[in-house]
Structure formats: C-alpha cells, structure tokens
mmCIF file of C-alpha atoms in Angstrom:
data_model
loop_
_atom_site.group_PDB
_atom_site.id
_atom_site.type_symbol
_atom_site.label_atom_id
_atom_site.label_comp_id
_atom_site.label_asym_id
_atom_site.label_seq_id
_atom_site.Cartn_x
_atom_site.Cartn_y
_atom_site.Cartn_z
ATOM 1 C CA MET A 1 -0.221 0.120 0.111
ATOM 2 C CA GLY A 2 1.287 3.623 -1.129
ATOM 3 C CA LEU A 3 2.152 5.871 1.631
ATOM 4 C CA VAL A 4 1.478 9.547 2.605
ATOM 5 C CA ALA A 5 3.958 11.965 3.771
ATOM 6 C CA GLU A 6 4.518 15.438 4.583
ATOM 7 C CA PHE A 7 8.049 16.578 5.706
ATOM 8 C CA ASP A 8 10.495 19.701 5.617
ATOM 9 C CA ILE A 9 13.198 20.096 3.149
ATOM 10 C CA ASP A 10 15.677 22.388 5.133
ATOM 11 C CA CYS A 11 17.949 24.142 2.538
ATOM 12 C CA GLU A 12 18.107 27.900 2.136
ATOM 13 C CA ALA A 13 19.854 26.884 -1.365
ATOM 14 C CA LEU A 14 16.233 25.408 -3.203
ATOM 15 C CA PRO A 15 14.377 28.142 -4.939
ATOM 16 C CA LEU A 16 12.181 30.870 -4.170
ATOM 17 C CA THR A 17 13.222 30.140 -0.498
ATOM 18 C CA ASP A 18 14.681 34.416 -0.609
ATOM 19 C CA VAL A 19 11.020 35.258 -1.124
ATOM 20 C CA ALA A 20 9.352 33.473 1.481
ATOM 21 C CA THR A 21 12.166 35.398 3.602
ATOM 22 C CA ASP A 22 11.671 38.632 2.485
ATOM 23 C CA VAL A 23 7.253 38.588 2.915
ATOM 24 C CA PRO A 24 7.280 36.064 5.748
ATOM 25 C CA GLU A 25 3.544 37.002 6.125
ATOM 26 C CA ALA A 26 3.073 35.270 2.507
ATOM 27 C CA THR A 27 2.042 31.481 1.954
ATOM 28 C CA VAL A 28 4.128 30.932 -1.145
ATOM 29 C CA ILE A 29 2.966 27.798 -2.884
ATOM 30 C CA LEU A 30 5.193 26.238 -5.764
ATOM 31 C CA GLU A 31 4.842 24.302 -8.772
ATOM 32 C CA MET A 32 7.532 22.877 -11.506
ATOM 33 C CA GLN A 33 7.080 21.833 -15.023
ATOM 34 C CA PHE A 34 9.995 19.691 -15.739
ATOM 35 C CA ASN A 35 9.012 19.563 -19.367
ATOM 36 C CA HIS A 36 10.974 22.831 -20.179
ATOM 37 C CA GLY A 37 14.270 21.764 -20.289
ATOM 38 C CA ALA A 38 16.420 21.969 -18.141
ATOM 39 C CA ARG A 39 14.937 25.519 -16.602
ATOM 40 C CA PRO A 40 11.932 23.937 -15.494
ATOM 41 C CA LEU A 41 8.790 26.584 -14.997
ATOM 42 C CA PHE A 42 7.400 27.725 -11.982
ATOM 43 C CA LEU A 43 3.899 28.562 -11.052
ATOM 44 C CA VAL A 44 3.785 30.086 -8.097
ATOM 45 C CA THR A 45 0.291 30.660 -6.059
ATOM 46 C CA VAL A 46 0.977 33.109 -3.489
ATOM 47 C CA GLN A 47 -1.762 34.010 -0.521
ATOM 48 C CA ASP A 48 -1.523 37.033 1.781
ATOM 49 C CA GLY A 49 0.757 39.633 1.746
ATOM 50 C CA PRO A 50 1.238 42.708 0.007
ATOM 51 C CA GLN A 51 1.186 42.592 -3.760
ATOM 52 C CA SER A 52 3.610 44.976 -4.378
ATOM 53 C CA ASP A 53 6.382 43.405 -1.726
ATOM 54 C CA ILE A 54 5.956 40.086 -3.213
ATOM 55 C CA GLU A 55 6.360 41.122 -6.353
ATOM 56 C CA ASP A 56 9.460 43.353 -5.105
ATOM 57 C CA ALA A 57 11.022 40.005 -3.713
ATOM 58 C CA LEU A 58 10.120 38.152 -7.419
ATOM 59 C CA THR A 59 12.353 40.946 -8.956
ATOM 60 C CA GLU A 60 15.347 40.870 -6.396
ATOM 61 C CA ALA A 61 15.311 37.092 -5.881
ATOM 62 C CA TYR A 62 18.421 35.961 -7.479
ATOM 63 C CA ASP A 63 16.537 32.896 -9.282
ATOM 64 C CA VAL A 64 14.284 34.580 -10.768
ATOM 65 C CA GLY A 65 14.476 35.219 -14.556
ATOM 66 C CA GLU A 66 11.430 36.798 -15.553
ATOM 67 C CA TRP A 67 7.651 36.372 -13.875
ATOM 68 C CA THR A 68 4.425 37.264 -15.000
ATOM 69 C CA LEU A 69 1.105 37.811 -12.768
ATOM 70 C CA VAL A 70 -1.450 35.217 -14.530
ATOM 71 C CA GLY A 71 -4.348 36.447 -12.064
ATOM 72 C CA ARG A 72 -5.457 37.367 -8.551
ATOM 73 C CA ALA A 73 -8.686 36.585 -6.702
ATOM 74 C CA SER A 74 -8.812 38.410 -3.808
ATOM 75 C CA GLU A 75 -5.613 37.910 -2.005
ATOM 76 C CA THR A 76 -4.532 35.531 -4.153
ATOM 77 C CA ARG A 77 -1.966 35.378 -6.838
ATOM 78 C CA ARG A 78 -0.956 33.079 -9.456
ATOM 79 C CA TYR A 79 2.580 33.912 -11.269
ATOM 80 C CA GLN A 80 4.447 32.048 -14.237
ATOM 81 C CA VAL A 81 8.043 32.137 -13.452
ATOM 82 C CA ILE A 82 11.041 31.868 -15.223
ATOM 83 C CA PRO A 83 13.934 30.167 -13.124
ATOM 84 C CA ALA A 84 17.467 32.603 -13.946
ATOM 85 C CA LEU A 85 19.157 28.884 -13.125
ATOM 86 C CA SER A 86 18.828 25.286 -13.493
ATOM 87 C CA LEU A 87 18.512 22.939 -10.190
ATOM 88 C CA GLU A 88 22.092 22.085 -11.368
ATOM 89 C CA GLU A 89 23.467 25.684 -10.997
ATOM 90 C CA GLN A 90 21.512 26.133 -8.299
ATOM 91 C CA LEU A 91 21.685 23.683 -5.818
ATOM 92 C CA GLY A 92 25.492 22.200 -7.326
ATOM 93 C CA GLU A 93 27.274 24.528 -4.319
ATOM 94 C CA GLU A 94 24.966 22.639 -1.529
ATOM 95 C CA LEU A 95 24.456 19.371 -2.650
ATOM 96 C CA ASP A 96 27.375 16.631 -2.916
ATOM 97 C CA ASP A 97 24.851 14.315 -4.856
ATOM 98 C CA LEU A 98 23.331 16.061 -8.047
ATOM 99 C CA ALA A 99 23.266 12.615 -9.754
ATOM 100 C CA GLY A 100 21.112 11.085 -6.870
ATOM 101 C CA LEU A 101 19.028 14.506 -7.417
ATOM 102 C CA GLU A 102 17.845 13.773 -10.617
ATOM 103 C CA ALA A 103 17.218 10.629 -10.264
ATOM 104 C CA LEU A 104 14.827 11.732 -7.739
ATOM 105 C CA ALA A 105 12.645 12.792 -10.891
ATOM 106 C CA THR A 106 12.351 8.963 -11.867
ATOM 107 C CA ALA A 107 11.161 8.015 -8.856
ATOM 108 C CA ASP A 108 7.569 6.164 -8.021
ATOM 109 C CA ALA A 109 6.340 9.434 -6.420
ATOM 110 C CA ILE A 110 3.910 12.485 -6.533
ATOM 111 C CA ILE A 111 4.876 16.155 -4.817
ATOM 112 C CA GLU A 112 1.699 16.814 -4.263
ATOM 113 C CA ARG A 113 2.270 20.281 -2.497
ATOM 114 C CA ILE A 114 5.247 22.238 -2.443
ATOM 115 C CA ASP A 115 5.304 25.238 0.367
ATOM 116 C CA VAL A 116 8.165 27.537 -0.323
ATOM 117 C CA VAL A 117 9.302 29.017 3.571
ATOM 118 C CA PRO A 118 12.197 30.841 4.490
ATOM 119 C CA ASP A 119 14.903 27.582 5.563
ATOM 120 C CA GLY A 120 13.702 25.870 2.258
ATOM 121 C CA TRP A 121 10.151 23.468 1.413
ATOM 122 C CA ARG A 122 7.526 21.990 2.757
ATOM 123 C CA GLN A 123 6.217 19.240 0.954
ATOM 124 C CA THR A 124 3.400 16.850 0.946
ATOM 125 C CA GLY A 125 3.756 13.930 -1.229
ATOM 126 C CA TRP A 126 2.234 10.208 -2.261
ATOM 127 C CA PHE A 127 4.944 7.337 -2.731
ATOM 128 C CA ALA A 128 4.196 3.710 -4.266
ATOM 129 C CA ASP A 129 5.454 2.372 -1.142
ATOM 130 C CA ARG A 130 8.572 2.150 1.958
ATOM 131 C CA ASP A 131 10.888 1.581 -0.667
ATOM 132 C CA ALA A 132 10.348 4.364 -2.588
ATOM 133 C CA PHE A 133 9.899 6.410 0.558
ATOM 134 C CA SER A 134 13.019 5.725 1.879
ATOM 135 C CA LYS A 135 15.360 6.718 -0.859
ATOM 136 C CA PHE A 136 13.499 10.302 -1.433
ATOM 137 C CA SER A 137 13.761 10.378 2.514
ATOM 138 C CA SER A 138 17.409 9.284 2.018
ATOM 139 C CA PHE A 139 18.879 11.771 -0.294
ATOM 140 C CA TRP A 140 17.798 14.736 1.691
ATOM 141 C CA GLN A 141 19.301 13.010 4.830
ATOM 142 C CA GLN A 142 22.276 12.690 3.380
ATOM 143 C CA ASN A 143 22.417 15.969 1.427
ATOM 144 C CA ALA A 144 20.095 18.851 3.699
ATOM 145 C CA HIS A 145 18.131 18.453 6.189
ATOM 146 C CA PHE A 146 15.189 16.307 6.055
ATOM 147 C CA ARG A 147 12.292 16.697 9.424
ATOM 148 C CA LEU A 148 9.411 14.383 8.714
ATOM 149 C CA HIS A 149 6.213 15.297 10.183
ATOM 150 C CA ARG A 150 3.519 13.101 9.111
ATOM 151 C CA LEU A 151 3.758 9.256 7.513
ATOM 152 C CA THR A 152 0.397 7.514 6.970
ATOM 153 C CA GLN A 153 -0.827 4.727 4.695
ATOM 154 C CA ASP A 154 -2.536 5.491 1.696
ATOM 155 C CA GLY A 155 -6.020 5.756 2.877
ATOM 156 C CA GLU A 156 -5.875 5.667 6.640
ATOM 157 C CA SER A 157 -7.876 8.289 8.476
ATOM 158 C CA GLU A 158 -5.911 11.719 9.408
ATOM 159 C CA PRO A 159 -6.892 13.628 12.739
ATOM 160 C CA ALA A 160 -9.273 16.753 11.456
ATOM 161 C CA GLY A 161 -7.347 19.996 10.890
ATOM 162 C CA ASP A 162 -4.066 18.096 9.458
ATOM 163 C CA GLY A 163 -4.728 19.834 5.963
ATOM 164 C CA LEU A 164 -4.675 23.247 7.661
ATOM 165 C CA THR A 165 -1.789 25.529 7.262
ATOM 166 C CA ASP A 166 0.004 26.953 10.080
ATOM 167 C CA ARG A 167 -1.311 30.311 9.568
ATOM 168 C CA GLN A 168 -4.821 29.006 9.238
ATOM 169 C CA HIS A 169 -4.190 26.808 12.238
ATOM 170 C CA GLU A 170 -2.789 30.668 13.764
ATOM 171 C CA ALA A 171 -5.807 32.218 12.424
ATOM 172 C CA LEU A 172 -8.476 30.254 13.725
ATOM 173 C CA ARG A 173 -6.709 29.784 17.601
ATOM 174 C CA ILE A 174 -6.730 33.457 17.460
ATOM 175 C CA ALA A 175 -10.504 34.194 16.192
ATOM 176 C CA TYR A 176 -11.512 31.264 18.928
ATOM 177 C CA GLU A 177 -9.792 32.512 21.952
ATOM 178 C CA ARG A 178 -11.041 36.395 21.004
ATOM 179 C CA GLY A 179 -14.508 35.197 20.497
ATOM 180 C CA TYR A 180 -14.429 35.604 17.245
ATOM 181 C CA PHE A 181 -16.989 32.687 16.817
ATOM 182 C CA ASP A 182 -18.832 33.455 19.840
ATOM 183 C CA ILE A 183 -22.920 34.236 19.900
ATOM 184 C CA PRO A 184 -22.914 37.094 20.342
ATOM 185 C CA ARG A 185 -19.851 38.100 19.000
ATOM 186 C CA GLN A 186 -16.605 39.107 21.457
ATOM 187 C CA ALA A 187 -14.390 40.067 19.068
ATOM 188 C CA ALA A 188 -14.830 42.041 15.276
ATOM 189 C CA LEU A 189 -12.681 40.666 12.335
ATOM 190 C CA GLU A 190 -10.937 43.757 13.025
ATOM 191 C CA ASP A 191 -10.294 42.445 16.231
ATOM 192 C CA VAL A 192 -7.991 39.498 14.631
ATOM 193 C CA ALA A 193 -6.959 40.974 11.931
ATOM 194 C CA MET A 194 -5.046 43.451 13.662
ATOM 195 C CA GLU A 195 -3.619 40.496 16.022
ATOM 196 C CA LEU A 196 -2.429 38.813 12.983
ATOM 197 C CA ASP A 197 -1.009 41.656 11.239
ATOM 198 C CA ILE A 198 -2.822 41.712 8.470
ATOM 199 C CA SER A 199 -5.646 42.700 7.044
ATOM 200 C CA PRO A 200 -9.711 42.655 7.517
ATOM 201 C CA SER A 201 -10.023 41.103 4.318
ATOM 202 C CA SER A 202 -6.632 39.066 4.426
ATOM 203 C CA ALA A 203 -8.104 37.966 7.980
ATOM 204 C CA SER A 204 -11.595 37.098 6.515
ATOM 205 C CA GLU A 205 -9.883 34.917 4.126
ATOM 206 C CA ARG A 206 -7.771 33.215 5.540
ATOM 207 C CA LEU A 207 -10.551 31.524 8.231
ATOM 208 C CA ARG A 208 -12.982 31.453 4.944
ATOM 209 C CA ARG A 209 -10.110 28.906 3.910
ATOM 210 C CA ALA A 210 -9.578 27.461 7.012
ATOM 211 C CA GLN A 211 -13.164 26.512 7.966
ATOM 212 C CA THR A 212 -13.452 24.758 4.385
ATOM 213 C CA GLN A 213 -10.596 22.971 4.773
ATOM 214 C CA LEU A 214 -12.331 21.687 8.585
ATOM 215 C CA ILE A 215 -15.722 20.804 6.205
ATOM 216 C CA GLU A 216 -13.854 18.882 3.934
ATOM 217 C CA GLU A 217 -11.791 16.810 6.163
ATOM 218 C CA THR A 218 -14.678 15.582 8.172
ATOM 219 C CA VAL A 219 -18.439 16.655 7.282
ATOM 220 C CA ALA A 220 -18.435 16.722 3.464
ATOM 221 C CA THR A 221 -16.336 13.327 3.419
ATOM 222 C CA THR A 222 -19.294 11.564 5.118
ATOM 223 C CA TRP A 223 -22.297 13.947 3.077
ATOM 224 C CA PRO A 224 -24.544 11.414 0.703
ATOM 225 C CA PRO A 225 -23.833 12.726 -2.891
ATOM 226 C CA LEU A 226 -26.410 15.097 -4.110
ATOM 227 C CA PRO A 227 -28.921 13.585 -6.322
ATOM 228 C CA ASP A 228 -28.520 14.220 -10.398
#
C-alpha cells in the first residue's frame, strides 16, 4: 500500500526561499513543470502579503529570471516564473550528489504540494511504497536536513485539521480565543486581523479557507452525494 508523507527539507539554496524570507506573512506555493528542459517553469501561488512586496521580492530574487502575474482573486495571486538558473546551477554548491537529485525525478512518487519557507521547502507527497519513500528521505538526510511531520498509509484517516496551514491554525486559534465565533460575538474581524497583523480582508479569507478545509476533512466526507 502507498504512503502519504509531509516533511520539511531545510536547504536555503532551494528555489524561491528568498521570496519567502522577504515576505514572511505570505504563503508561497510552488508547482514545477519539468517539461521545459534544464530550467523547469515555476507556477507560483501566493496567498496573503502585499502584492507590491511579493513582486519586489520576485524581482530581486537571484534565482528568478522573469515573472508574470497571470491572475488574482482577492488575496490570492498566481505567477508564472522563468528561473534564472538550472537546478544543477542553483544547488550544485549545496548538494554533493546531483546525480541522486536527478534520479529522484523518476522515483515512484508524486509531490502534491510544495510550500516555500525561508529555510527551504515543506512538501506533501505520495509514495508507491516504503522503499520509494526511503530513497527520497535518505537522499535529503544525506544532502540537507530532512524533518518528517507525518507518514501514513494511503487511505488511512487523519486527525481533523491536519490539512490546515500553520497560518490557518493561528487564525482559527486567535479568532476562537478572542470570541469571534461566540454568539453573540465578543470580537470583530478587525480585532482578529490586528492581532494577526494583516488586513481584515486577508483575515476573512484565511478564516474562510481554514473553515472550508475543516469541512472538507470532516462533514463533507460523510455526506451522501446530491441527487442528479
């Protein structure tokens, strides 16, 4: 049976870590399209954080060649990024085993999500079996710092809330502690936003995303399908 893993790879040389460092309040999600030769195209989704700060960070990042804003919806923006370096050029001074890095591209695994953080990447991935996961984790343990957060078998249930980001957890906790969910409410959205140090619209979107994720993990999975 396959495995689902969530883990951190601490390596500041990984792409776009400078962007995450420069705008720490933003959630930066990376998708890589490997059908573009030695320099895979980056598709970057950014949630929260001032748009001007994000775009300044993309412009200044040493590993970004060109970037284009493809679209936005509320506080979420989508960018297409052409990297300035190949992965070998970017990671060559940090990793001793570049051949091993290339081999990971053909591993029996699917990396479902990459969150870029200042220290590296947080990834969620599916692995065909324990051997496939061991090859992946062993490479990063030997070449960087690998920290496993969760490893479950495909199909196992997970505690509700495991799919929330750290910022969503924080937003729900603060809103709950301040009485935002009380009836009647003891705190306004502006109070929650002020403590999170973001705009009220960003706080509203973050709370909505968190609540939607919780519903999808709990109630929605038990509902019968709607009739045609």
